[in-house]
Amino acid sequence: MSDNVCPDCQSELSWKDDGYYCDFCQHTVKKHVFCPDCEHEMEKLQACGSASYFCNFCNELKSKSRITICFESVQ
């Protein structure tokens, strides 16, 4: 099972219309990524097939293994 699970029912999320979707609850889910140091929301940078996360508050790239991921139901 992946790490992308619904915050309401814990079932695996699917990718639909450029975003996450819970087929069981039938609602859209938004993914938020937070900096491990300052806890501000970060932006995802994608290039050449790899993804990195940048914190605008700390002004630096952060390791994917240290970030905090939170999913929020959008109804």
CSV table of N, CA and C in Angstrom, one decimal:
chain,number,residue,atom,x,y,z
A,1,MET,N,0.8,-1.2,0.0
A,1,MET,CA,0.0,0.0,0.0
A,1,MET,C,0.9,1.2,0.0
A,2,SER,N,0.4,2.3,-0.7
A,2,SER,CA,1.2,3.5,-0.7
A,2,SER,C,1.1,4.4,0.5
A,3,ASP,N,1.8,5.4,0.6
A,3,ASP,CA,1.7,6.4,1.7
A,3,ASP,C,0.6,7.4,1.5
A,4,ASN,N,0.0,7.3,0.3
A,4,ASN,CA,-1.1,8.3,0.0
A,4,ASN,C,-2.4,7.7,0.4
A,5,VAL,N,-2.9,8.0,1.6
A,5,VAL,CA,-4.1,7.4,2.1
A,5,VAL,C,-5.1,8.6,2.5
A,6,CYS,N,-6.3,8.3,2.4
A,6,CYS,CA,-7.4,9.2,2.7
A,6,CYS,C,-7.4,9.6,4.2
A,7,PRO,N,-7.5,10.8,4.5
A,7,PRO,CA,-7.5,11.2,6.0
A,7,PRO,C,-8.7,10.8,6.7
A,8,ASP,N,-9.8,10.5,6.0
A,8,ASP,CA,-11.1,10.1,6.6
A,8,ASP,C,-11.2,8.6,6.8
A,9,CYS,N,-11.0,7.8,5.7
A,9,CYS,CA,-11.2,6.4,5.8
A,9,CYS,C,-10.0,5.5,5.7
A,10,GLN,N,-8.8,6.1,5.5
A,10,GLN,CA,-7.5,5.4,5.4
A,10,GLN,C,-7.4,4.5,4.2
A,11,SER,N,-8.3,4.6,3.2
A,11,SER,CA,-8.1,3.8,2.0
A,11,SER,C,-7.1,4.5,1.0
A,12,GLU,N,-6.5,3.8,0.1
A,12,GLU,CA,-5.5,4.3,-0.8
A,12,GLU,C,-6.2,5.3,-1.8
A,13,LEU,N,-5.5,6.4,-2.0
A,13,LEU,CA,-6.0,7.5,-2.9
A,13,LEU,C,-5.6,7.2,-4.3
A,14,SER,N,-6.4,7.6,-5.2
A,14,SER,CA,-6.1,7.5,-6.7
A,14,SER,C,-5.8,8.8,-7.2
A,15,TRP,N,-5.2,8.9,-8.4
A,15,TRP,CA,-4.9,10.1,-9.1
A,15,TRP,C,-5.9,10.4,-10.1
A,16,LYS,N,-6.6,11.5,-10.0
A,16,LYS,CA,-7.8,11.8,-10.9
A,16,LYS,C,-7.8,13.3,-11.2
A,17,ASP,N,-7.9,13.7,-12.4
A,17,ASP,CA,-8.0,15.1,-12.8
A,17,ASP,C,-6.9,16.0,-12.2
A,18,ASP,N,-5.7,15.5,-12.3
A,18,ASP,CA,-4.5,16.3,-11.7
A,18,ASP,C,-4.6,16.5,-10.2
A,19,GLY,N,-5.1,15.5,-9.5
A,19,GLY,CA,-5.2,15.6,-8.0
A,19,GLY,C,-5.5,14.3,-7.4
A,20,TYR,N,-5.4,14.2,-6.1
A,20,TYR,CA,-5.8,13.0,-5.4
A,20,TYR,C,-7.3,12.9,-5.2
A,21,TYR,N,-7.8,11.6,-5.2
A,21,TYR,CA,-9.2,11.4,-5.1
A,21,TYR,C,-9.4,10.1,-4.3
A,22,CYS,N,-10.4,10.1,-3.3
A,22,CYS,CA,-10.7,8.9,-2.6
A,22,CYS,C,-11.9,8.3,-3.3
A,23,ASP,N,-11.8,7.1,-3.8
A,23,ASP,CA,-12.9,6.4,-4.5
A,23,ASP,C,-13.9,5.9,-3.5
A,24,PHE,N,-13.5,5.6,-2.3
A,24,PHE,CA,-14.4,5.1,-1.3
A,24,PHE,C,-15.3,6.3,-0.7
A,25,CYS,N,-14.7,7.4,-0.3
A,25,CYS,CA,-15.5,8.5,0.2
A,25,CYS,C,-16.0,9.4,-0.9
A,26,GLN,N,-15.5,9.3,-2.1
A,26,GLN,CA,-15.9,10.0,-3.3
A,26,GLN,C,-15.7,11.5,-3.1
A,27,HIS,N,-14.5,11.9,-2.6
A,27,HIS,CA,-14.2,13.3,-2.5
A,27,HIS,C,-12.7,13.6,-2.9
A,28,THR,N,-12.4,14.8,-3.3
A,28,THR,CA,-11.1,15.2,-3.6
A,28,THR,C,-10.2,15.4,-2.4
A,29,VAL,N,-9.0,15.1,-2.4
A,29,VAL,CA,-8.1,15.2,-1.3
A,29,VAL,C,-6.9,16.1,-1.7
A,30,LYS,N,-6.5,17.1,-0.9
A,30,LYS,CA,-5.4,17.9,-1.3
A,30,LYS,C,-4.2,17.5,-0.4
A,31,LYS,N,-3.0,17.5,-1.0
A,31,LYS,CA,-1.8,17.1,-0.4
A,31,LYS,C,-1.0,18.4,0.0
A,32,HIS,N,-0.6,18.5,1.3
A,32,HIS,CA,0.2,19.6,1.8
A,32,HIS,C,1.5,19.0,2.3
A,33,VAL,N,2.6,19.7,2.0
A,33,VAL,CA,3.9,19.3,2.4
A,33,VAL,C,4.5,20.4,3.3
A,34,PHE,N,5.0,20.1,4.5
A,34,PHE,CA,5.6,21.0,5.4
A,34,PHE,C,7.0,20.8,5.7
A,35,CYS,N,7.7,22.0,5.9
A,35,CYS,CA,9.2,22.0,6.2
A,35,CYS,C,9.4,21.3,7.6
A,36,PRO,N,10.4,20.5,7.7
A,36,PRO,CA,10.7,19.8,9.0
A,36,PRO,C,11.4,20.8,10.0
A,37,ASP,N,11.9,21.9,9.5
A,37,ASP,CA,12.6,22.9,10.4
A,37,ASP,C,11.7,24.0,10.9
A,38,CYS,N,11.0,24.7,10.0
A,38,CYS,CA,10.2,25.8,10.3
A,38,CYS,C,8.7,25.6,10.3
A,39,GLU,N,8.3,24.4,9.8
A,39,GLU,CA,6.9,24.0,9.7
A,39,GLU,C,6.0,24.8,8.7
A,40,HIS,N,6.6,25.6,7.8
A,40,HIS,CA,5.9,26.3,6.8
A,40,HIS,C,5.6,25.4,5.6
A,41,GLU,N,4.5,25.7,4.9
A,41,GLU,CA,4.2,24.8,3.7
A,41,GLU,C,5.3,25.1,2.6
A,42,MET,N,5.6,24.0,2.0
A,42,MET,CA,6.7,24.0,1.0
A,42,MET,C,6.1,23.8,-0.4
A,43,GLU,N,6.9,24.1,-1.4
A,43,GLU,CA,6.5,23.9,-2.8
A,43,GLU,C,7.3,22.8,-3.4
A,44,LYS,N,6.7,22.0,-4.3
A,44,LYS,CA,7.3,20.9,-5.0
A,44,LYS,C,8.0,21.4,-6.3
A,45,LEU,N,9.2,21.0,-6.5
A,45,LEU,CA,9.9,21.3,-7.7
A,45,LEU,C,10.2,20.0,-8.4
A,46,GLN,N,9.8,20.0,-9.7
A,46,GLN,CA,10.0,18.8,-10.5
A,46,GLN,C,10.8,19.1,-11.7
A,47,ALA,N,11.9,18.3,-12.0
A,47,ALA,CA,12.7,18.5,-13.1
A,47,ALA,C,13.4,17.2,-13.4
A,48,CYS,N,13.5,16.9,-14.7
A,48,CYS,CA,14.2,15.7,-15.2
A,48,CYS,C,13.8,14.4,-14.5
A,49,GLY,N,12.5,14.3,-14.1
A,49,GLY,CA,12.0,13.0,-13.5
A,49,GLY,C,12.2,12.9,-12.0
A,50,SER,N,12.8,13.9,-11.4
A,50,SER,CA,12.9,13.8,-9.9
A,50,SER,C,12.2,15.0,-9.3
A,51,ALA,N,11.8,14.8,-8.0
A,51,ALA,CA,11.0,15.8,-7.3
A,51,ALA,C,11.9,16.3,-6.1
A,52,SER,N,11.9,17.5,-5.8
A,52,SER,CA,12.5,18.1,-4.7
A,52,SER,C,11.5,19.1,-4.0
A,53,TYR,N,11.8,19.4,-2.8
A,53,TYR,CA,10.9,20.3,-2.0
A,53,TYR,C,11.7,21.5,-1.6
A,54,PHE,N,11.1,22.7,-1.8
A,54,PHE,CA,11.8,23.9,-1.5
A,54,PHE,C,11.0,24.7,-0.4
A,55,CYS,N,11.6,25.2,0.6
A,55,CYS,CA,11.0,26.0,1.6
A,55,CYS,C,11.3,27.5,1.4
A,56,ASN,N,10.3,28.2,1.1
A,56,ASN,CA,10.5,29.7,0.8
A,56,ASN,C,10.9,30.4,2.1
A,57,PHE,N,10.5,29.9,3.2
A,57,PHE,CA,10.8,30.6,4.5
A,57,PHE,C,12.3,30.4,4.9
A,58,CYS,N,12.7,29.2,4.8
A,58,CYS,CA,14.2,28.9,5.1
A,58,CYS,C,15.1,29.2,3.9
A,59,ASN,N,14.5,29.3,2.7
A,59,ASN,CA,15.2,29.6,1.4
A,59,ASN,C,16.2,28.5,1.1
A,60,GLU,N,15.7,27.2,1.2
A,60,GLU,CA,16.6,26.1,0.8
A,60,GLU,C,15.8,24.8,0.5
A,61,LEU,N,16.4,23.9,-0.2
A,61,LEU,CA,15.9,22.6,-0.5
A,61,LEU,C,15.9,21.8,0.7
A,62,LYS,N,14.9,20.9,0.8
A,62,LYS,CA,14.8,20.0,2.0
A,62,LYS,C,14.7,18.6,1.5
A,63,SER,N,15.2,17.7,2.2
A,63,SER,CA,15.2,16.3,1.9
A,63,SER,C,13.8,15.7,1.9
A,64,LYS,N,13.5,14.9,0.9
A,64,LYS,CA,12.2,14.3,0.9
A,64,LYS,C,11.9,13.4,2.1
A,65,SER,N,13.0,12.8,2.6
A,65,SER,CA,12.9,11.9,3.8
A,65,SER,C,12.5,12.6,5.1
A,66,ARG,N,12.7,13.9,5.1
A,66,ARG,CA,12.5,14.7,6.3
A,66,ARG,C,11.2,15.5,6.3
A,67,ILE,N,10.5,15.6,5.2
A,67,ILE,CA,9.3,16.4,5.1
A,67,ILE,C,8.1,15.8,5.8
A,68,THR,N,7.2,16.6,6.2
A,68,THR,CA,5.9,16.2,6.8
A,68,THR,C,4.8,16.3,5.7
A,69,ILE,N,4.1,15.2,5.5
A,69,ILE,CA,3.0,15.2,4.5
A,69,ILE,C,1.7,15.1,5.2
A,70,CYS,N,0.7,16.0,4.8
A,70,CYS,CA,-0.6,16.0,5.4
A,70,CYS,C,-1.6,16.0,4.2
A,71,PHE,N,-2.7,15.2,4.3
A,71,PHE,CA,-3.7,15.2,3.3
A,71,PHE,C,-5.0,15.8,4.0
A,72,GLU,N,-5.7,16.6,3.2
A,72,GLU,CA,-6.9,17.3,3.6
A,72,GLU,C,-8.0,17.1,2.7
A,73,SER,N,-9.2,16.7,3.2
A,73,SER,CA,-10.3,16.4,2.4
A,73,SER,C,-10.9,17.8,1.9
A,74,VAL,N,-11.3,17.8,0.6
A,74,VAL,CA,-11.9,19.0,0.1
A,74,VAL,C,-13.3,18.6,-0.4
A,75,GLN,N,-14.3,19.1,0.3
A,75,GLN,CA,-15.7,18.7,0.0
A,75,GLN,C,-16.5,19.8,-0.5
